[in-house]
């Protein structure tokens, strides 16, 4: 909500904006705010709530997001980043994502069957 309040041009430039969020955003306040802005937040329907439009629309996107997060946490050890500031976290995330992106690019460019396979680059 703070991002949309700060950057109103995001809404003006993208009518019918679809925002993906963690399934924990299930309270009435974000729902009412986003609905008032014309933004759709797909998530599963809950028994005590009104039915949601396109209840399964977010499933494939959520699976992709969860896969990326699992890669960041597991293969790249981002849970143990050791940073003490937000800038430090950003730097450590970037220093892990850049080589991962390069490895994926290399695997695609050389026709590897699994592009996210990084064992060949592990020491």
Rosetta silent file (secondary structure, phi, psi, omega in degrees, C-alpha in Angstrom):
SEQUENCE: XXXXXXXXXXXXXXXXXXXXXXXXXXXXXXXXXXXXXXXXXXXXXXXXXXXXXXXXXXXXXXXXXXXXXXXXXXXXXXXXXXXXXXXXXXXXXXXXXXXXXXXXXXXXXXXXXXXXXXXXXXX
SCORE:     score description
SCORE:     0.000 S_00000001
   1 L     0.000  -37.617 -179.870    0.000    0.000    0.000 S_00000001
   2 H   -65.365  -37.990  178.737    2.884    2.347    0.788 S_00000001
   3 H   -63.341  -45.004 -179.269    4.422    1.770   -2.662 S_00000001
   4 H   -68.900  -33.675  175.298    1.143    2.594   -4.388 S_00000001
   5 H   -65.872  -39.894 -176.716    0.636    5.668   -2.187 S_00000001
   6 H   -75.132  -40.474 -176.461    4.143    6.884   -2.985 S_00000001
   7 L  -116.064   75.369 -178.825    4.112    6.134   -6.728 S_00000001
   8 L   -61.865  -25.102  179.773    0.601    6.942   -7.937 S_00000001
   9 H   -63.820  -23.016  177.493    1.836    6.877  -11.552 S_00000001
  10 H   -60.302  -39.916  179.720    2.120    3.078  -11.264 S_00000001
  11 H   -74.141  -40.107 -177.483   -1.663    2.846  -11.117 S_00000001
  12 H   -66.563  -35.761 -177.122   -2.312    5.431  -13.820 S_00000001
  13 H   -81.780  -14.020 -174.756    0.025    3.743  -16.280 S_00000001
  14 L  -135.314   76.005  177.588   -1.318    0.217  -15.654 S_00000001
  15 L   -64.505  140.935 -178.502   -5.096   -0.057  -15.442 S_00000001
  16 L    74.444   28.410 -177.207   -6.188   -3.441  -14.122 S_00000001
  17 L   -56.309  136.728  176.982   -2.820   -3.977  -12.396 S_00000001
  18 E  -110.112  122.436 -179.222   -2.273   -7.475  -11.001 S_00000001
  19 L  -113.462  133.660  175.628   -0.104   -7.668   -7.876 S_00000001
  20 L  -100.214  135.577  179.716    1.344  -10.887   -6.518 S_00000001
  21 L  -144.286  166.025  175.202    1.880  -11.098   -2.776 S_00000001
  22 L   -60.025  147.421 -177.172    2.484  -13.622   -0.070 S_00000001
  23 L   -66.154   -7.548  176.931   -0.648  -15.519    0.899 S_00000001
  24 L   -72.159  -14.323  178.794   -0.412  -13.906    4.322 S_00000001
  25 L   -81.560   73.736 -173.933   -1.951  -10.706    2.940 S_00000001
  26 L  -118.151   10.921 -178.420   -5.462  -11.852    3.753 S_00000001
  27 L   -84.172  164.378 -176.711   -6.836   -9.032    5.871 S_00000001
  28 H   -69.430  -32.576 -176.321   -9.695   -6.780    4.843 S_00000001
  29 H   -59.989  -53.568  177.183   -7.608   -3.594    4.869 S_00000001
  30 H   -62.646  -37.988  178.521   -5.320   -4.478    1.906 S_00000001
  31 H   -58.865  -49.048 -178.677   -8.264   -6.032    0.049 S_00000001
  32 H   -65.071  -43.098 -179.829  -10.372   -2.889    0.412 S_00000001
  33 H   -61.414  -50.946 -177.443   -7.477   -0.567   -0.408 S_00000001
  34 H   -66.072  -39.752  177.744   -6.408   -2.465   -3.527 S_00000001
  35 H   -61.598  -40.381  177.609   -9.986   -2.918   -4.735 S_00000001
  36 H   -64.894  -27.090  178.510  -10.494    0.838   -4.385 S_00000001
  37 H   -87.321   -7.637 -177.209   -7.381    1.415   -6.504 S_00000001
  38 L    81.414   24.667 -178.066   -8.551   -1.011   -9.203 S_00000001
  39 L  -105.920  138.835  177.313   -5.802   -3.504   -8.416 S_00000001
  40 E  -101.900  134.028  177.295   -6.347   -7.257   -8.338 S_00000001
  41 L  -121.667   92.625 -178.213   -4.588   -9.376   -5.729 S_00000001
  42 L   -72.474  135.221  174.319   -5.172  -13.037   -6.601 S_00000001
  43 L  -160.949  166.186 -179.214   -5.030  -15.460   -3.731 S_00000001
  44 L   -62.259  152.648  175.853   -6.984  -18.499   -2.620 S_00000001
  45 L   -77.797  146.292  176.721  -10.528  -18.044   -1.355 S_00000001
  46 L  -111.771  151.444 -176.113  -11.144  -18.479    2.344 S_00000001
  47 L   -59.999  -35.984 -176.079  -14.264  -19.989    3.891 S_00000001
  48 L   -91.889   12.329 -178.886  -15.061  -16.872    5.910 S_00000001
  49 L  -123.741  162.630  175.801  -14.565  -14.469    2.957 S_00000001
  50 L   -65.079  149.079  179.095  -16.418  -13.599   -0.217 S_00000001
  51 L   -57.756  144.055 -179.122  -15.404  -15.715   -3.241 S_00000001
  52 L   -95.179  145.914  172.518  -12.349  -14.436   -5.098 S_00000001
  53 L   -71.321  142.454  178.683  -12.185  -13.880   -8.848 S_00000001
  54 L    46.779   63.355 -173.880   -9.898  -16.364  -10.613 S_00000001
  55 L   -61.735  -29.189 -179.346   -9.010  -18.293   -7.430 S_00000001
  56 L   -98.684    6.950 -174.622   -6.379  -20.527   -9.102 S_00000001
  57 L   -64.257  -30.239 -174.962   -4.817  -17.838  -11.296 S_00000001
  58 L   -85.705  -13.092 -172.931   -1.893  -17.245   -8.974 S_00000001
  59 H   -55.053  -51.561 -178.775   -0.888  -20.888   -8.517 S_00000001
  60 H   -64.612  -34.969  179.615    1.654  -21.152  -11.408 S_00000001
  61 H   -70.053  -42.067  178.165    3.183  -17.773  -10.565 S_00000001
  62 H   -62.030  -38.978  178.654    3.404  -18.648   -6.880 S_00000001
  63 H   -63.170  -40.195  177.065    5.117  -21.935   -7.757 S_00000001
  64 H   -63.630  -46.046 -179.966    7.703  -20.034   -9.804 S_00000001
  65 H   -61.595  -45.439  179.102    8.264  -17.550   -6.988 S_00000001
  66 H   -62.231  -36.481  177.945    8.594  -20.347   -4.420 S_00000001
  67 H   -64.238  -43.599  179.016   11.094  -22.121   -6.694 S_00000001
  68 H   -65.064  -44.536  179.595   13.239  -18.998   -6.966 S_00000001
  69 H   -62.769  -41.144  178.173   13.075  -18.387   -3.214 S_00000001
  70 H   -62.132  -39.907  176.536   14.005  -22.011   -2.531 S_00000001
  71 H   -62.587  -44.706 -179.623   17.009  -21.643   -4.852 S_00000001
  72 H   -62.875  -41.520 -178.380   18.077  -18.455   -3.102 S_00000001
  73 H   -75.274  -43.244 -174.173   17.753  -20.017    0.327 S_00000001
  74 H   -82.097  -63.932 -174.518   19.131  -23.451   -0.473 S_00000001
  75 L   -73.061  -30.226 -173.965   21.778  -23.230   -3.159 S_00000001
  76 L  -104.453    2.525  177.508   22.895  -19.679   -2.436 S_00000001
  77 L    52.899   42.660 -178.652   22.761  -19.749    1.403 S_00000001
  78 H   -76.045  -13.806  174.342   20.846  -16.488    1.652 S_00000001
  79 H   -72.231  -19.402 -179.318   19.453  -17.384    5.057 S_00000001
  80 H  -115.062   43.229 -173.669   23.027  -17.117    6.346 S_00000001
  81 L   -69.377  -30.302  176.655   24.019  -13.938    4.512 S_00000001
  82 L    77.876    5.464 -179.424   25.636  -12.283    7.557 S_00000001
  83 L   -76.025  154.306 -179.182   24.776   -8.737    6.508 S_00000001
  84 L  -114.525  -11.330  179.704   24.003   -6.116    9.133 S_00000001
  85 L  -131.041  164.719  177.137   22.368   -3.419    7.022 S_00000001
  86 H   -61.842  -39.499  177.458   19.827   -3.319    4.215 S_00000001
  87 H   -63.569  -36.938  178.010   22.571   -2.221    1.816 S_00000001
  88 H   -66.493  -40.536  176.775   24.647   -5.199    2.933 S_00000001
  89 H   -62.259  -46.193 -179.333   21.757   -7.585    2.299 S_00000001
  90 H   -60.011  -42.630 -179.966   21.221   -6.073   -1.154 S_00000001
  91 H   -64.529  -41.028 -178.285   24.919   -6.426   -1.999 S_00000001
  92 H   -72.887  -32.963  174.089   25.019  -10.053   -0.879 S_00000001
  93 H   -65.401  -46.169 -179.502   21.860  -10.925   -2.765 S_00000001
  94 H   -62.179  -40.857 -178.106   23.284   -9.296   -5.893 S_00000001
  95 H   -70.647  -15.004  174.602   26.633  -11.069   -5.565 S_00000001
  96 H   -94.604  -34.649 -178.263   24.803  -14.394   -5.485 S_00000001
  97 H   -72.825  -35.318 -179.061   22.265  -13.651   -8.208 S_00000001
  98 H   -61.210  -49.913  177.900   24.800  -12.448  -10.764 S_00000001
  99 H   -66.815  -34.563  177.342   26.773  -15.725  -10.912 S_00000001
 100 H   -62.822  -44.148  178.392   23.543  -17.755  -10.807 S_00000001
 101 H   -63.002  -41.864  178.385   22.195  -15.759  -13.751 S_00000001
 102 H   -63.401  -40.095  179.008   25.481  -16.214  -15.618 S_00000001
 103 H   -66.097  -41.754  177.895   25.390  -19.981  -14.987 S_00000001
 104 H   -63.783  -44.493  178.039   21.794  -20.246  -16.209 S_00000001
 105 H   -59.222  -45.890 -179.702   22.664  -18.199  -19.297 S_00000001
 106 H   -61.396  -44.696  179.362   25.690  -20.393  -19.964 S_00000001
 107 H   -61.851  -40.075  177.506   23.644  -23.580  -19.563 S_00000001
 108 H   -67.631  -42.809 -177.436   21.024  -22.280  -21.996 S_00000001
 109 H   -66.131  -29.949 -179.177   23.638  -21.088  -24.482 S_00000001
 110 L   -97.199    5.746  174.699   25.404  -24.465  -24.472 S_00000001
 111 L    73.900   28.298  177.865   22.163  -26.454  -24.739 S_00000001
 112 L   -66.867  143.004 -177.099   22.256  -28.097  -21.328 S_00000001
 113 L   -69.203  -30.290  178.238   19.073  -30.066  -20.567 S_00000001
 114 L  -121.123  111.525 -172.304   18.652  -28.525  -17.098 S_00000001
 115 L   -75.679  -24.980 -178.470   19.474  -24.819  -17.050 S_00000001
 116 L   -95.768   15.727  179.071   19.481  -24.360  -13.262 S_00000001
 117 L   -80.251  114.197 -172.779   21.883  -27.259  -12.669 S_00000001
 118 L  -113.340    5.489 -177.376   24.855  -25.710  -10.879 S_00000001
 119 H   -60.119  -35.026  179.967   26.838  -28.731   -9.668 S_00000001
 120 H   -62.882  -20.515 -177.014   29.357  -28.269  -12.490 S_00000001
 121 H  -103.514   -0.377 -177.510   30.208  -24.834  -11.055 S_00000001
 122 L   -83.558  145.097  179.840   30.426  -25.899   -7.398 S_00000001
 123 L   -97.298    0.000    0.000   33.853  -26.221   -5.762 S_00000001
